[in-house]
Amino acid sequence: MKKLGLNTLKLDTPANILNTASIVGPKESNGPLAEYFDTCVNDEFWGEQTWEKAESKFIKEACNTVLSKAGVSAKDIDYLFAGDLLNQCISSSFGLRESNIPFFGVFGACSTFVESLILGSVFIDSTACNNILCATSSHFCSAEKQFRFPLELGNQRTPTSQWTVTGAGAAVLNKMGDGPFITHVTPRCYY
């Protein structure tokens, strides 16, 4: 690995993105990208009793889907980098705890998935491992409850209010493959 400039790392062993998976909720399912998602769910609860449990199911199923698509067993994954928007990565912690993969919780809000890919790529380059699983999730309803206006209050949304995605994404990184590759990483820098 070589540092270029102030922020960029050039990886000696680029991380191969072996495969990816995504699962989305109702609003995303009705959007123009619906055909590109692996699973489109039409119910925010997805058979669970709470939004938080549904979010845990989203990330668990996204990880199971990518492992299946990549043809890699969970036991062959060396490390898992994952996170979500809830307190102490609760959705990813609960959703992925049965995987028995060493877990690094990543909390970066919208940047969580890219941060996971960066950290996973550096681990691949370090020769400490062969396979990394990266994932993230969010759920509009649970994010509203924690950060904005709980839906139960019935507040009127302003036309400029944010809408957090309901969904999860996952990727498997490894050392070998046909690409695409992560060759350089540049963490955000505050000046």
XYZ file of N, CA and C in Angstrom:
573
model
N 0.842 -1.165 0.000
C 0.000 0.000 0.000
C 0.891 1.232 0.000
N 0.486 2.228 -0.755
C 1.276 3.452 -0.845
C 0.356 4.649 -0.668
N 0.803 5.597 0.132
C 0.033 6.812 0.331
C 0.367 7.807 -0.771
N -0.675 8.323 -1.404
C -0.523 9.332 -2.446
C -1.133 10.635 -1.951
N -0.352 11.685 -1.916
C -0.864 12.956 -1.435
C -1.236 12.891 0.030
N -2.245 13.662 0.414
C -2.642 13.728 1.814
C -3.623 12.635 2.225
N -4.457 12.159 1.311
C -5.578 11.319 1.714
C -5.699 9.977 1.006
N -5.136 9.819 -0.160
C -5.393 8.647 -0.985
C -4.399 7.522 -0.717
N -4.923 6.303 -0.683
C -4.095 5.107 -0.580
C -4.217 4.321 -1.878
N -3.078 3.943 -2.448
C -3.049 3.074 -3.618
C -2.798 1.663 -3.104
N -3.716 0.758 -3.399
C -3.623 -0.601 -2.892
C -2.710 -1.440 -3.775
N -1.788 -2.167 -3.159
C -0.927 -3.073 -3.911
C -1.711 -4.266 -4.438
N -2.652 -4.744 -3.628
C -3.536 -5.834 -4.031
C -4.951 -5.278 -4.085
N -5.394 -4.868 -5.263
C -6.747 -4.307 -5.357
C -7.802 -5.312 -4.893
N -8.812 -4.813 -4.237
C -9.911 -5.665 -3.782
C -10.870 -5.897 -4.944
N -11.148 -7.155 -5.210
C -12.096 -7.538 -6.241
C -13.502 -7.514 -5.645
N -14.421 -6.818 -6.303
C -15.821 -6.857 -5.878
C -16.419 -8.100 -6.523
N -16.495 -9.170 -5.761
C -16.935 -10.456 -6.281
C -18.403 -10.430 -6.684
N -19.243 -9.828 -5.839
C -20.661 -9.702 -6.162
C -21.316 -8.719 -5.211
N -22.521 -8.293 -5.560
C -23.285 -7.344 -4.750
C -24.736 -7.799 -4.671
N -25.455 -7.259 -3.688
C -26.883 -7.535 -3.543
C -27.566 -6.336 -2.916
N -28.837 -6.179 -3.226
C -29.608 -5.085 -2.633
C -31.058 -5.504 -2.442
N -31.621 -5.029 -1.354
C -33.021 -5.254 -1.031
C -33.604 -3.900 -0.668
N -34.767 -3.575 -1.226
C -35.353 -2.259 -0.986
C -36.814 -2.363 -0.584
N -37.303 -1.267 -0.014
C -38.679 -1.179 0.456
C -39.637 -0.669 -0.604
N -40.866 -0.342 -0.187
C -41.931 0.018 -1.116
C -41.668 1.255 -1.975
N -41.183 2.325 -1.383
C -40.960 3.551 -2.151
C -39.904 3.323 -3.225
N -38.819 2.654 -2.864
C -37.743 2.383 -3.809
C -38.202 1.388 -4.881
N -39.069 0.461 -4.490
C -39.592 -0.536 -5.424
C -40.411 0.101 -6.536
N -40.980 1.270 -6.253
C -41.801 1.971 -7.240
C -41.008 2.992 -8.051
N -39.704 3.064 -7.825
C -38.874 4.042 -8.524
C -38.321 3.509 -9.832
N -37.583 4.353 -10.541
C -37.065 3.984 -11.860
C -35.953 2.940 -11.840
N -35.375 2.647 -10.674
C -34.281 1.677 -10.595
C -34.738 0.306 -10.112
N -36.030 0.104 -9.948
C -36.561 -1.124 -9.354
C -36.020 -2.391 -10.011
N -35.837 -2.390 -11.294
C -35.386 -3.601 -11.989
C -33.961 -4.010 -11.614
N -33.192 -3.096 -11.008
C -31.801 -3.387 -10.666
C -31.627 -3.961 -9.259
N -32.681 -3.959 -8.458
C -32.598 -4.470 -7.098
C -32.856 -5.972 -7.087
N -32.195 -6.679 -6.186
C -32.402 -8.127 -6.086
C -33.776 -8.469 -5.538
N -34.206 -7.730 -4.531
C -35.513 -7.974 -3.913
C -36.197 -6.648 -3.649
N -37.471 -6.563 -4.046
C -38.300 -5.391 -3.764
C -39.414 -5.832 -2.821
N -39.470 -5.186 -1.660
C -40.436 -5.539 -0.616
C -41.554 -4.503 -0.627
N -42.791 -4.956 -0.563
C -43.931 -4.039 -0.641
C -44.519 -3.670 0.711
N -43.894 -4.097 1.798
C -44.403 -3.842 3.137
C -43.235 -3.405 4.024
N -43.339 -2.227 4.638
C -42.247 -1.723 5.483
C -41.901 -2.657 6.636
N -42.859 -3.437 7.081
C -42.609 -4.357 8.198
C -42.010 -5.686 7.736
N -42.179 -6.037 6.502
C -41.683 -7.276 5.888
C -41.904 -8.472 6.811
N -43.123 -8.539 7.364
C -43.502 -9.661 8.208
C -43.030 -9.564 9.655
N -42.360 -8.490 10.019
C -41.864 -8.309 11.390
C -42.822 -7.414 12.167
N -42.632 -7.340 13.490
C -43.528 -6.541 14.327
C -43.078 -5.100 14.499
N -41.805 -4.809 14.228
C -41.320 -3.432 14.352
C -40.484 -3.074 13.130
N -40.303 -1.796 12.907
C -39.472 -1.321 11.798
C -38.017 -1.704 12.028
N -37.590 -1.662 13.279
C -36.210 -2.004 13.593
C -35.925 -3.478 13.286
N -36.862 -4.353 13.617
C -36.699 -5.774 13.299
C -36.725 -5.988 11.782
N -37.552 -5.209 11.097
C -37.587 -5.300 9.630
C -36.246 -4.885 9.047
N -35.646 -3.834 9.590
C -34.342 -3.387 9.093
C -33.275 -4.454 9.323
N -33.324 -5.113 10.481
C -32.387 -6.220 10.736
C -32.568 -7.334 9.713
N -33.819 -7.589 9.344
C -34.102 -8.614 8.328
C -33.572 -8.173 6.965
N -33.698 -6.891 6.642
C -33.188 -6.371 5.367
C -31.693 -6.648 5.232
N -30.912 -6.312 6.271
C -29.458 -6.471 6.151
C -29.068 -7.956 6.176
N -29.766 -8.738 6.976
C -29.476 -10.175 7.022
C -29.727 -10.804 5.652
N -30.854 -10.488 5.048
C -31.196 -11.079 3.750
C -30.309 -10.546 2.626
N -29.890 -9.293 2.708
C -28.957 -8.755 1.700
C -27.632 -9.518 1.774
N -27.165 -9.792 2.989
C -25.916 -10.548 3.152
C -26.074 -11.985 2.671
N -27.176 -12.623 3.011
C -27.419 -13.983 2.533
C -27.495 -14.023 1.007
N -28.120 -13.022 0.423
C -28.259 -12.963 -1.030
C -26.910 -12.809 -1.706
N -26.071 -11.900 -1.211
C -24.770 -11.695 -1.858
C -23.878 -12.919 -1.692
N -23.940 -13.577 -0.546
C -23.144 -14.784 -0.356
C -23.570 -15.868 -1.350
N -24.865 -15.999 -1.531
C -25.384 -16.981 -2.484
C -24.970 -16.632 -3.916
N -25.124 -15.362 -4.285
C -24.740 -14.929 -5.635
C -23.248 -15.105 -5.887
N -22.437 -14.875 -4.858
C -20.985 -14.970 -4.990
C -20.489 -16.411 -4.897
N -21.346 -17.323 -4.424
C -20.933 -18.707 -4.255
C -19.933 -18.886 -3.121
N -20.083 -18.040 -2.089
C -19.175 -18.071 -0.934
C -19.988 -18.405 0.308
N -19.458 -19.276 1.134
C -20.108 -19.632 2.389
C -19.748 -18.606 3.463
N -20.642 -18.411 4.420
C -20.366 -17.487 5.527
C -19.109 -17.899 6.283
N -18.834 -19.187 6.360
C -17.645 -19.645 7.086
C -16.353 -19.269 6.359
N -16.454 -18.917 5.074
C -15.275 -18.500 4.311
C -15.028 -16.994 4.363
N -15.913 -16.269 5.028
C -15.747 -14.820 5.186
C -14.876 -14.574 6.408
N -13.798 -13.818 6.209
C -12.866 -13.541 7.306
C -13.371 -12.447 8.240
N -13.926 -11.376 7.673
C -14.415 -10.252 8.476
C -15.651 -9.654 7.836
N -16.469 -9.049 8.666
C -17.698 -8.398 8.246
C -17.656 -6.950 8.715
N -17.780 -6.033 7.764
C -17.877 -4.606 8.068
C -19.300 -4.184 7.719
N -20.062 -3.728 8.715
C -21.456 -3.373 8.450
C -21.923 -2.316 9.432
N -22.975 -1.632 9.052
C -23.539 -0.623 9.933
C -24.888 -0.144 9.454
N -25.485 0.710 10.265
C -26.795 1.281 9.981
C -26.898 2.603 10.716
N -28.067 3.200 10.722
C -28.232 4.516 11.326
C -28.664 4.481 12.795
N -29.047 3.339 13.282
C -29.597 3.280 14.636
C -28.510 3.182 15.693
N -28.888 3.462 16.929
C -27.935 3.467 18.039
C -27.043 2.237 18.038
N -25.746 2.462 18.028
C -24.743 1.418 18.152
C -24.930 0.292 17.135
N -25.288 0.674 15.909
C -25.431 -0.297 14.807
C -26.336 -1.455 15.211
N -27.447 -1.138 15.834
C -28.303 -2.169 16.407
C -28.930 -3.062 15.347
N -29.348 -2.523 14.222
C -29.965 -3.349 13.181
C -28.970 -4.340 12.601
N -27.766 -3.868 12.295
C -26.762 -4.776 11.743
C -26.264 -5.753 12.806
N -26.110 -5.306 14.043
C -25.667 -6.198 15.117
C -26.652 -7.349 15.317
N -27.935 -7.021 15.413
C -28.936 -8.061 15.627
C -29.186 -8.878 14.364
N -29.193 -8.226 13.213
C -29.454 -8.942 11.970
C -28.359 -9.914 11.584
N -27.116 -9.622 11.978
C -25.978 -10.428 11.530
C -25.314 -11.243 12.636
N -25.857 -11.195 13.834
C -25.196 -11.874 14.958
C -25.124 -13.383 14.792
N -26.044 -13.993 14.060
C -26.024 -15.440 13.874
C -25.020 -15.880 12.806
N -24.426 -14.933 12.104
C -23.491 -15.286 11.036
C -22.173 -15.844 11.575
N -21.853 -15.504 12.820
C -20.597 -15.947 13.442
C -19.367 -15.499 12.665
N -19.448 -14.342 12.057
C -18.316 -13.743 11.344
C -17.796 -12.603 12.216
N -16.476 -12.485 12.408
C -15.941 -11.343 13.166
C -16.475 -10.024 12.582
N -17.075 -9.209 13.453
C -17.868 -8.052 13.046
C -17.225 -6.735 13.456
N -17.126 -5.829 12.506
C -16.719 -4.455 12.779
C -17.931 -3.571 12.489
N -18.448 -2.893 13.506
C -19.571 -1.989 13.319
C -19.084 -0.651 12.783
N -19.687 -0.207 11.698
C -19.303 1.050 11.049
C -20.489 2.000 11.105
N -20.250 3.203 11.594
C -21.326 4.186 11.667
C -20.877 5.450 10.960
N -21.413 5.679 9.800
C -21.071 6.883 9.068
C -22.263 7.494 8.369
N -23.471 7.123 8.793
C -24.711 7.577 8.161
C -24.688 7.207 6.685
N -24.803 8.173 5.793
C -24.876 7.877 4.363
C -23.584 7.280 3.813
N -22.496 7.455 4.496
C -21.206 6.958 4.012
C -20.863 5.558 4.524
N -21.740 4.942 5.288
C -21.425 3.664 5.929
C -20.977 2.594 4.943
N -21.670 2.455 3.829
C -21.311 1.391 2.887
C -19.947 1.644 2.261
N -19.697 2.874 1.861
C -18.393 3.196 1.259
C -17.288 3.045 2.293
N -17.524 3.452 3.530
C -16.530 3.249 4.585
C -16.241 1.764 4.782
N -17.275 0.946 4.729
C -17.084 -0.508 4.852
C -16.237 -1.040 3.703
N -16.499 -0.568 2.486
C -15.711 -0.993 1.329
C -14.254 -0.552 1.454
N -14.035 0.662 1.952
C -12.665 1.156 2.149
C -11.936 0.287 3.168
N -12.551 0.069 4.323
C -11.910 -0.734 5.365
C -11.684 -2.171 4.892
N -12.660 -2.735 4.215
C -12.507 -4.082 3.687
C -11.384 -4.167 2.667
N -11.260 -3.158 1.816
C -10.194 -3.132 0.806
C -8.814 -3.056 1.448
N -8.693 -2.268 2.492
C -7.410 -2.159 3.202
C -7.066 -3.503 3.862
N -8.066 -4.182 4.421
C -7.829 -5.504 5.004
C -7.395 -6.512 3.932
N -8.028 -6.478 2.773
C -7.634 -7.367 1.669
C -6.185 -7.080 1.276
N -5.848 -5.812 1.162
C -4.492 -5.422 0.775
C -3.458 -5.830 1.823
N -3.875 -5.909 3.073
C -2.934 -6.237 4.154
C -2.517 -7.706 4.145
N -3.127 -8.515 3.340
C -2.935 -9.966 3.246
C -3.378 -10.695 4.508
N -4.128 -10.040 5.370
C -4.617 -10.673 6.597
C -5.847 -11.541 6.347
N -6.421 -11.440 5.159
C -7.657 -12.178 4.899
C -7.864 -12.377 3.406
N -8.836 -13.219 3.091
C -9.153 -13.505 1.694
C -10.516 -12.996 1.264
N -11.492 -13.044 2.169
C -12.865 -12.658 1.835
C -13.434 -11.723 2.890
N -14.032 -10.646 2.428
C -14.641 -9.643 3.302
C -16.094 -9.453 2.874
N -16.984 -9.332 3.842
C -18.380 -9.012 3.578
C -18.638 -7.596 4.082
N -19.166 -6.741 3.217
C -19.500 -5.362 3.575
C -21.004 -5.172 3.402
N -21.632 -4.463 4.339
C -23.084 -4.270 4.234
C -23.523 -3.024 4.984
N -24.690 -2.549 4.607
C -25.313 -1.449 5.331
C -26.815 -1.517 5.146
N -27.543 -0.877 6.051
C -28.998 -0.824 5.933
C -29.516 0.487 6.506
N -30.726 0.811 6.104
C -31.448 1.916 6.721
C -32.932 1.642 6.521
N -33.742 2.310 7.304
C -35.194 2.133 7.213
C -35.819 3.495 7.484
N -36.603 3.961 6.542
C -37.204 5.282 6.673
C -37.921 5.454 8.006
N -38.744 4.493 8.367
C -39.574 4.640 9.573
C -38.743 4.653 10.850
N -37.729 3.799 10.941
C -36.906 3.793 12.161
C -36.006 5.021 12.221
N -35.539 5.504 11.069
C -34.729 6.729 11.052
C -35.565 7.940 11.444
N -36.795 7.994 10.969
C -37.687 9.098 11.354
C -37.894 9.092 12.865
N -38.095 7.916 13.412
C -38.337 7.801 14.861
C -37.134 8.300 15.650
N -35.931 7.970 15.189
C -34.738 8.320 15.949
C -34.249 9.743 15.693
N -34.323 10.203 14.452
C -33.659 11.461 14.109
C -34.587 12.634 13.816
N -35.811 12.371 13.442
C -36.655 13.472 12.980
C -37.957 13.517 13.764
N -39.048 13.187 13.093
C -40.352 13.220 13.728
C -40.959 11.824 13.688
N -41.129 11.200 14.848
C -41.725 9.864 14.848
C -43.048 9.867 14.079
N -43.214 8.899 13.209
C -44.407 8.828 12.374
C -45.676 8.749 13.212
N -45.545 8.172 14.414
C -46.697 8.027 15.289
C -47.292 9.378 15.692
N -46.501 10.441 15.616
C -46.990 11.771 15.997
C -47.887 12.378 14.928
N -47.801 11.878 13.708
C -48.648 12.398 12.635
C -48.268 13.792 12.167
N -47.010 14.171 12.315
C -46.556 15.496 11.872
C -46.678 15.637 10.362
N -46.910 16.850 9.922
C -46.958 17.115 8.483
C -45.527 17.315 7.988
N -45.173 16.604 6.929
C -43.827 16.705 6.359
C -43.737 17.952 5.487
N -42.613 18.629 5.586
C -42.382 19.783 4.725
C -41.971 19.295 3.340
N -42.173 20.095 2.304
C -41.815 19.670 0.944
C -40.319 19.403 0.774
N -39.484 19.962 1.648
C -38.035 19.785 1.517
C -37.473 18.751 2.486
N -38.338 18.033 3.189
C -37.847 17.066 4.172
C -37.145 15.890 3.492
N -36.231 15.293 4.229
C -35.464 14.165 3.702
C -36.295 12.894 3.744
N -35.904 11.949 2.899
C -36.561 10.649 2.907
C -35.466 9.596 2.900
N -35.213 8.996 4.046
C -34.182 7.975 4.176
C -34.627 6.712 3.451
N -33.713 6.074 2.755
C -34.036 4.851 2.022
C -34.431 3.735 2.989
N -35.345 2.904 2.557
C -35.636 1.660 3.254
C -34.992 0.568 2.408
N -33.916 0.004 2.920
C -33.226 -1.016 2.146
C -31.899 -1.398 2.758
N -31.234 -2.314 2.064
C -29.912 -2.779 2.495
C -29.115 -3.164 1.259
N -27.805 -2.995 1.390
C -26.896 -3.399 0.318
C -25.741 -4.175 0.908
N -25.189 -5.081 0.113
C -24.065 -5.891 0.583
C -23.137 -6.208 -0.580
N -21.868 -6.434 -0.268
C -20.877 -6.802 -1.279
C -19.869 -7.752 -0.660
N -19.364 -8.671 -1.473
C -18.271 -9.544 -1.059
C -17.022 -9.084 -1.788
N -15.958 -8.836 -1.021
C -14.656 -8.471 -1.581
C -13.711 -9.649 -1.409
N -12.843 -9.853 -2.398
C -11.797 -10.860 -2.242
C -10.570 -10.453 -3.054
N -9.547 -11.294 -3.030
C -8.277 -10.961 -3.671
C -8.243 -11.282 -5.149
N -9.024 -12.265 -5.572
C -8.936 -12.702 -6.959
C -10.270 -12.537 -7.657
N -10.213 -12.363 -8.948
C -11.435 -12.252 -9.719
C -11.232 -11.367 -10.926
N -12.312 -11.176 -11.640
C -12.276 -10.417 -12.884
C -12.672 -8.958 -12.700
N -12.868 -8.541 -11.471
C -13.243 -7.159 -11.206
C -14.745 -6.984 -11.266
N -15.205 -5.805 -11.017
C -14.452 -4.564 -10.850
C -13.591 -4.594 -9.582
N -12.586 -3.735 -9.591
C -11.622 -3.689 -8.506
C -11.661 -2.343 -7.796
N -11.311 -2.373 -6.520
C -11.068 -1.145 -5.767
C -9.546 -1.010 -5.714
N -9.019 -0.044 -6.435
C -7.566 0.115 -6.567
C -7.013 1.216 -5.673
N -7.831 2.216 -5.383
C -7.436 3.358 -4.559
C -8.584 3.670 -3.606
N -8.257 4.185 -2.439
C -9.278 4.649 -1.510
C -8.893 6.047 -1.008
N -9.894 6.886 -0.880
C -9.668 8.245 -0.401
C -10.704 8.567 0.666
N -10.340 8.450 1.940
C -11.281 8.831 3.002
C -11.535 10.334 2.963
N -12.701 10.708 3.413
C -13.062 12.126 3.481
C -12.155 12.819 4.483
N -11.760 14.014 4.161
C -10.874 14.756 5.040
C -11.508 16.106 5.359
N -11.450 16.506 6.602
C -12.003 17.805 7.029
C -10.867 18.799 7.212
N -10.918 19.856 6.475
C -9.876 20.892 6.600
C -10.487 22.168 7.105
